[in-house]
Amino acid sequence: MITKLVMATNNANKLREAREILAPLGIEVLSQREAGANCDPEENGTTFAENALIKARAVFEATGLPTIADDSGLCVEAMDGRPGVYSARYAPEGQHCSKLLDEMKDVPEEKRGAAFMCTIAYVDGNESSTMSGECKGSIGHEMRGTNGFGYDPVFMVGDRSMAELTPDEKNAISHRGAALKALYEYLSKK
Ligand code: IMP
């Protein structure tokens, strides 16, 4: 049984969520910085799994500790799954939602389906594995709400945008929460 692992990120929200979900297993989750790894590999994969594995392998090689890394993004049906793995690079900082709304402005309601996707990679000296989570919704017609980040203001779940949910409400349905729960199952069997 593992007692300690590194998460290949310094993002406080991702760390908090992973710590909360893995705490019942008695696993301590270190940030990349706490583990003394200073690496930022090029994420040149074409799938979420490839990019998550690239990040996890780099930090595992630097620390020698079991490592997890996540990669996530938004897949829009009317855009053939774009921006997908390129979600962070889709637009300049602060312009992702407005660019998406503009690109979707002529798309009718029934064709506005979308999903947030997240894949978490686990790497240690013996094995590697990936687990994924998905959160289905649709693209709204305007930005709503102030919580969350990224595409949350334009991602509708029912009649509220993701940015109108509380952090707990979001975690309960989010793609990252689902992938973390799959990771919990995987680690509880190790
Ligand atoms: P990363 O996996 O943290 O690099 O995230 C990739 C990109 O996907 C982010 O920059 C966001 O634009 C988008 N994204 C991932 N998860 C979420 C989410 O929960 N809400 C809103 N946007 C997200």
Short mmCIF file of C-alpha atoms and ligand atoms in Angstrom, two decimals, residues 14 43 55 70-74 87-88 96 116 149-152 162 170 175-176, ligand 1:
data_model
loop_
_atom_site.label_atom_id
_atom_site.label_comp_id
_atom_site.label_asym_id
_atom_site.label_seq_id
_atom_site.Cartn_x
_atom_site.Cartn_y
_atom_site.Cartn_z
CA LYS A 14 -6.23 20.38 -7.68
CA GLU A 43 2.72 18.53 -23.39
CA LYS A 55 3.70 14.93 -16.90
CA ASP A 70 -3.98 15.10 -14.71
CA ASP A 71 -4.84 16.56 -18.07
CA SER A 72 -8.23 17.99 -18.86
CA GLY A 73 -10.20 20.01 -21.33
CA LEU A 74 -13.52 20.76 -22.98
CA SER A 87 -8.34 23.83 -24.40
CA ALA A 88 -5.74 25.88 -22.53
CA HIS A 96 -11.59 31.51 -23.88
CA PHE A 116 -15.43 18.30 -19.75
CA PHE A 149 -12.26 28.99 -13.75
CA GLY A 150 -11.68 28.50 -17.46
CA TYR A 151 -14.82 27.58 -19.41
CA ASP A 152 -17.07 27.28 -16.33
CA MET A 162 -20.68 25.51 -13.78
CA LYS A 170 -18.92 21.24 -8.78
CA HIS A 175 -14.78 15.30 -14.61
CA ARG A 176 -11.78 15.70 -12.25
P1 IMP B 1 -5.25 21.57 -17.43
O1 IMP B 1 -5.50 20.10 -17.60
O2 IMP B 1 -5.27 21.99 -16.01
O3 IMP B 1 -4.07 22.03 -18.20
O4 IMP B 1 -6.53 22.30 -18.08
C1 IMP B 1 -6.69 22.47 -19.46
C2 IMP B 1 -7.70 23.55 -19.77
O5 IMP B 1 -9.00 22.95 -19.81
C3 IMP B 1 -7.80 24.67 -18.74
O6 IMP B 1 -6.93 25.71 -19.03
C4 IMP B 1 -9.23 25.12 -18.90
O7 IMP B 1 -9.29 26.03 -19.97
C5 IMP B 1 -9.96 23.84 -19.29
N1 IMP B 1 -10.57 23.20 -18.10
C6 IMP B 1 -10.16 22.05 -17.49
N2 IMP B 1 -10.95 21.76 -16.44
C7 IMP B 1 -11.84 22.77 -16.36
C8 IMP B 1 -12.92 23.05 -15.44
O8 IMP B 1 -13.20 22.33 -14.48
N3 IMP B 1 -13.60 24.19 -15.68
C9 IMP B 1 -13.32 25.02 -16.70
N4 IMP B 1 -12.34 24.82 -17.57
C10 IMP B 1 -11.60 23.69 -17.41
#
